CSV table of C-alpha atoms in Angstrom, one decimal:
chain,number,residue,atom,x,y,z
A,1,LEU,CA,-12.4,-9.1,-5.2
A,2,LYS,CA,-11.5,-11.7,-7.8
A,3,SER,CA,-14.3,-10.5,-10.1
A,4,LEU,CA,-13.2,-6.9,-9.5
A,5,ILE,CA,-9.7,-7.8,-10.7
A,6,LEU,CA,-11.0,-9.7,-13.8
A,7,ASN,CA,-13.5,-7.1,-14.7
A,8,GLY,CA,-11.0,-4.3,-14.4
A,9,VAL,CA,-8.5,-6.0,-16.6
A,10,SER,CA,-11.0,-7.0,-19.3
A,11,ALA,CA,-12.5,-3.5,-19.3
A,12,ASN,CA,-9.0,-1.8,-19.7
A,13,PRO,CA,-6.9,-4.3,-21.6
A,14,LYS,CA,-4.3,-1.7,-22.6
A,15,GLY,CA,-4.3,0.4,-19.5
A,16,PRO,CA,-2.0,0.1,-16.6
A,17,VAL,CA,-3.3,-2.0,-13.8
A,18,ILE,CA,-2.2,-1.0,-10.3
A,19,LEU,CA,-2.7,-3.3,-7.3
A,20,MET,CA,-2.8,-1.8,-3.9
A,21,LEU,CA,-1.8,-4.6,-1.4
A,22,GLY,CA,-2.6,-3.5,2.1
A,23,ASP,CA,-4.7,-3.5,5.2
A,24,SER,CA,-7.6,-1.3,6.4
A,25,LEU,CA,-5.8,1.9,5.3
A,26,THR,CA,-6.1,0.6,1.7
A,27,ALA,CA,-9.4,-1.2,2.2
A,28,GLY,CA,-11.1,2.0,3.3
A,29,TYR,CA,-12.2,1.2,6.8
A,30,GLY,CA,-15.0,3.4,7.9
A,31,LEU,CA,-15.4,5.1,4.5
A,32,ALA,CA,-17.9,4.8,1.7
A,33,GLN,CA,-16.4,2.7,-1.1
A,34,LYS,CA,-16.2,5.7,-3.4
A,35,ASP,CA,-13.9,7.4,-0.8
A,36,ASN,CA,-11.3,4.7,-0.3
A,37,ILE,CA,-7.7,5.3,-1.5
A,38,PRO,CA,-7.7,3.0,-4.5
A,39,ASN,CA,-10.9,4.6,-5.9
A,40,LEU,CA,-9.7,8.1,-5.4
A,41,LEU,CA,-6.3,7.3,-6.8
A,42,GLU,CA,-7.8,5.8,-9.9
A,43,THR,CA,-9.9,8.9,-10.4
A,44,ARG,CA,-6.9,11.2,-10.1
A,45,LEU,CA,-4.9,9.0,-12.5
A,46,LYS,CA,-7.5,8.9,-15.1
A,47,SER,CA,-6.6,12.5,-16.2
A,48,TYR,CA,-3.2,11.1,-17.1
A,49,TYR,CA,-4.1,7.5,-18.1
A,50,PRO,CA,-7.8,7.2,-19.0
A,51,ASN,CA,-7.7,3.4,-19.0
A,52,VAL,CA,-5.9,3.0,-15.7
A,53,ARG,CA,-7.3,0.5,-13.2
A,54,VAL,CA,-6.5,0.6,-9.5
A,55,VAL,CA,-7.5,-2.7,-7.7
A,56,ASN,CA,-8.3,-2.6,-4.0
A,57,GLY,CA,-6.3,-5.4,-2.5
A,58,GLY,CA,-6.7,-4.2,1.1
A,59,VAL,CA,-8.1,-6.3,3.9
A,60,SER,CA,-8.9,-4.8,7.3
A,61,GLY,CA,-6.8,-6.2,10.0
A,62,ASP,CA,-4.3,-7.8,7.7
A,63,THR,CA,-0.7,-8.2,8.7
A,64,SER,CA,2.4,-8.6,6.6
A,65,ALA,CA,1.9,-12.4,6.8
A,66,GLY,CA,-1.7,-12.0,5.5
A,67,GLY,CA,-0.5,-9.9,2.6
A,68,LEU,CA,2.1,-12.5,1.7
A,69,SER,CA,-0.4,-15.2,1.8
A,70,ARG,CA,-2.6,-13.3,-0.7
A,71,PHE,CA,0.1,-12.1,-3.0
A,72,ASP,CA,0.1,-15.0,-5.5
A,73,TRP,CA,-3.7,-15.1,-5.8
A,74,LEU,CA,-4.0,-11.3,-6.3
A,75,THR,CA,-1.3,-11.2,-9.0
A,76,GLN,CA,-2.5,-14.2,-11.0
A,77,SER,CA,-4.3,-11.6,-13.3
A,78,LYS,CA,-2.5,-8.8,-15.1
A,79,VAL,CA,-0.8,-6.3,-12.8
A,80,ASP,CA,1.7,-3.7,-13.9
A,81,ILE,CA,2.4,-1.8,-10.7
A,82,ILE,CA,2.0,-2.9,-7.1
A,83,VAL,CA,1.7,-0.5,-4.1
A,84,ILE,CA,2.7,-2.4,-0.9
A,85,GLU,CA,1.1,-0.9,2.2
A,86,LEU,CA,1.5,-3.4,5.0
A,87,GLY,CA,3.0,-3.5,8.5
A,88,ALA,CA,0.7,-1.2,10.4
A,89,ASN,CA,-1.1,-4.1,12.2
A,90,ASP,CA,2.2,-5.8,12.8
A,91,GLY,CA,3.3,-2.7,14.7
A,92,LEU,CA,0.0,-2.2,16.5
A,93,ARG,CA,0.1,-5.8,17.8
A,94,GLY,CA,3.8,-5.7,18.7
A,95,LEU,CA,4.7,-8.5,16.4
A,96,GLU,CA,8.3,-9.5,16.1
A,97,PRO,CA,10.0,-7.1,13.7
A,98,ARG,CA,12.1,-9.9,12.2
A,99,SER,CA,9.0,-11.7,11.1
A,100,THR,CA,7.6,-8.5,9.5
A,101,PHE,CA,10.9,-8.0,7.8
A,102,LYS,CA,10.9,-11.6,6.4
A,103,ASN,CA,7.3,-11.3,5.2
A,104,LEU,CA,7.8,-8.0,3.4
A,105,ASP,CA,11.1,-9.2,2.0
A,106,GLU,CA,9.4,-12.2,0.4
A,107,ILE,CA,6.6,-10.0,-1.0
A,108,LEU,CA,9.2,-7.8,-2.6
A,109,ASN,CA,11.0,-10.9,-3.9
A,110,ARG,CA,7.8,-12.2,-5.5
A,111,ALA,CA,7.1,-8.8,-7.0
A,112,ARG,CA,10.5,-8.7,-8.7
A,113,LEU,CA,10.1,-12.2,-10.0
A,114,ALA,CA,6.6,-11.2,-11.4
A,115,GLY,CA,8.2,-8.3,-13.2
A,116,LEU,CA,6.1,-5.7,-11.3
A,117,LYS,CA,7.0,-2.1,-10.8
A,118,VAL,CA,6.9,-1.4,-7.1
A,119,LEU,CA,6.0,1.4,-4.8
A,120,PHE,CA,6.9,0.3,-1.3
A,121,THR,CA,5.4,2.4,1.5
A,122,GLY,CA,6.7,2.6,5.0
A,123,MET,CA,5.0,2.6,8.4
A,124,LYS,CA,6.0,3.7,11.9
A,125,ALA,CA,5.6,1.7,15.1
A,126,PRO,CA,3.3,3.1,17.8
A,127,PRO,CA,5.2,4.5,20.8
A,128,ASN,CA,3.7,2.1,23.4
A,129,PHE,CA,6.2,-0.7,22.8
A,130,GLY,CA,9.2,1.4,23.6
A,131,ASP,CA,12.1,2.9,21.8
A,132,ALA,CA,14.0,-0.3,21.0
A,133,TYR,CA,11.0,-1.9,19.4
A,134,GLY,CA,10.2,1.3,17.5
A,135,THR,CA,13.7,1.7,16.1
A,136,GLU,CA,13.9,-2.0,14.9
A,137,PHE,CA,10.4,-1.8,13.4
A,138,ASN,CA,10.9,1.5,11.7
A,139,ASN,CA,14.1,0.4,10.1
A,140,ILE,CA,12.5,-2.5,8.3
A,141,PHE,CA,11.1,-0.3,5.6
A,142,PRO,CA,14.1,1.8,4.4
A,143,VAL,CA,16.4,-1.3,4.7
A,144,LEU,CA,14.1,-3.4,2.5
A,145,ALA,CA,13.6,-0.5,0.0
A,146,GLU,CA,17.4,-0.2,-0.4
A,147,LYS,CA,17.9,-4.0,-0.6
A,148,HIS,CA,15.4,-4.4,-3.4
A,149,ASP,CA,16.1,-1.1,-5.0
A,150,VAL,CA,12.4,-0.1,-5.3
A,151,MET,CA,10.7,3.2,-5.2
A,152,PHE,CA,10.0,4.1,-1.6
A,153,TYR,CA,7.5,6.3,0.1
A,154,PRO,CA,8.8,6.4,3.8
A,155,PHE,CA,5.5,6.9,5.7
A,156,PHE,CA,2.1,6.1,4.3
A,157,LEU,CA,0.3,8.4,6.7
A,158,GLU,CA,2.6,11.3,6.2
A,159,GLY,CA,0.8,14.6,6.9
A,160,VAL,CA,-2.2,12.7,8.3
A,161,VAL,CA,-1.2,10.9,11.4
A,162,ALA,CA,-2.2,12.5,14.8
A,163,ASN,CA,-4.2,15.2,13.0
A,164,LYS,CA,-7.7,14.9,14.4
A,165,ASP,CA,-9.1,16.9,11.5
A,166,LEU,CA,-7.9,14.3,9.0
A,167,ASN,CA,-8.8,11.1,10.9
A,168,GLN,CA,-11.9,9.3,12.0
A,169,ALA,CA,-12.9,9.2,15.6
A,170,ASP,CA,-10.6,6.2,16.3
A,171,GLY,CA,-7.6,8.4,15.7
A,172,ILE,CA,-6.1,5.7,13.5
A,173,HIS,CA,-7.9,5.6,10.2
A,174,PRO,CA,-8.0,8.7,7.8
A,175,ASN,CA,-11.3,10.3,7.1
A,176,GLU,CA,-12.4,11.6,3.6
A,177,ILE,CA,-10.1,14.6,3.9
A,178,GLY,CA,-7.2,12.6,5.1
A,179,VAL,CA,-7.6,10.1,2.3
A,180,ASN,CA,-7.3,12.9,-0.2
A,181,VAL,CA,-4.1,14.0,1.4
A,182,ILE,CA,-2.6,10.5,1.1
A,183,VAL,CA,-3.7,10.2,-2.5
A,184,GLU,CA,-2.1,13.5,-3.4
A,185,ASN,CA,1.1,12.4,-1.7
A,186,LEU,CA,1.2,9.1,-3.5
A,187,LEU,CA,0.3,10.4,-6.9
A,188,PRO,CA,3.7,11.7,-8.1
A,189,PHE,CA,5.3,8.4,-7.1
A,190,ILE,CA,2.8,6.4,-9.1
A,191,LEU,CA,3.2,8.7,-12.1
A,192,ARG,CA,6.9,8.2,-12.0
A,193,LEU,CA,6.5,4.5,-12.0
A,194,ALA,CA,3.9,4.6,-14.8
A,195,ILE,CA,6.3,6.3,-17.2
A,196,GLN,CA,9.3,4.0,-16.5
């Protein structure tokens, strides 16, 4: 991953560098590398910004704590925009929402201090932990987006979740078609950040 970052920056010294910090949804679990979200997003963005570079900072199984632990290392090279896609595994494991809030809050603080443009994406809790947990977890994302005044995409899996035609056999991770839906959903947000 480190060489990927350094090679991408050196190859496109004047192009925007976008870091996607996430979990298996970003990493591309179950997909060929060419079909993961960062690669497809980069392909789509090249028609607008030929020198764009989208770095895959996704790690399967990662929680918000894992993302926080990797933030400083991933941003030591040039990054202009960060897409934060974390929290799904926190919700799947029923982790304490206050801890998830604290971790994401610190990631957003560090992004601000680093001068990064931010696209913060939300996640929804699975229903098996009950309404009270779901409400507390789901509120993490809009509350933090407002607190930090960052661009917010409320649900990373919008239009894909629970659609068997857009997901792999596990019913959790998007397939190639689902990934394309997500990329098209994210594209206008990224473009708005890029021109700011």
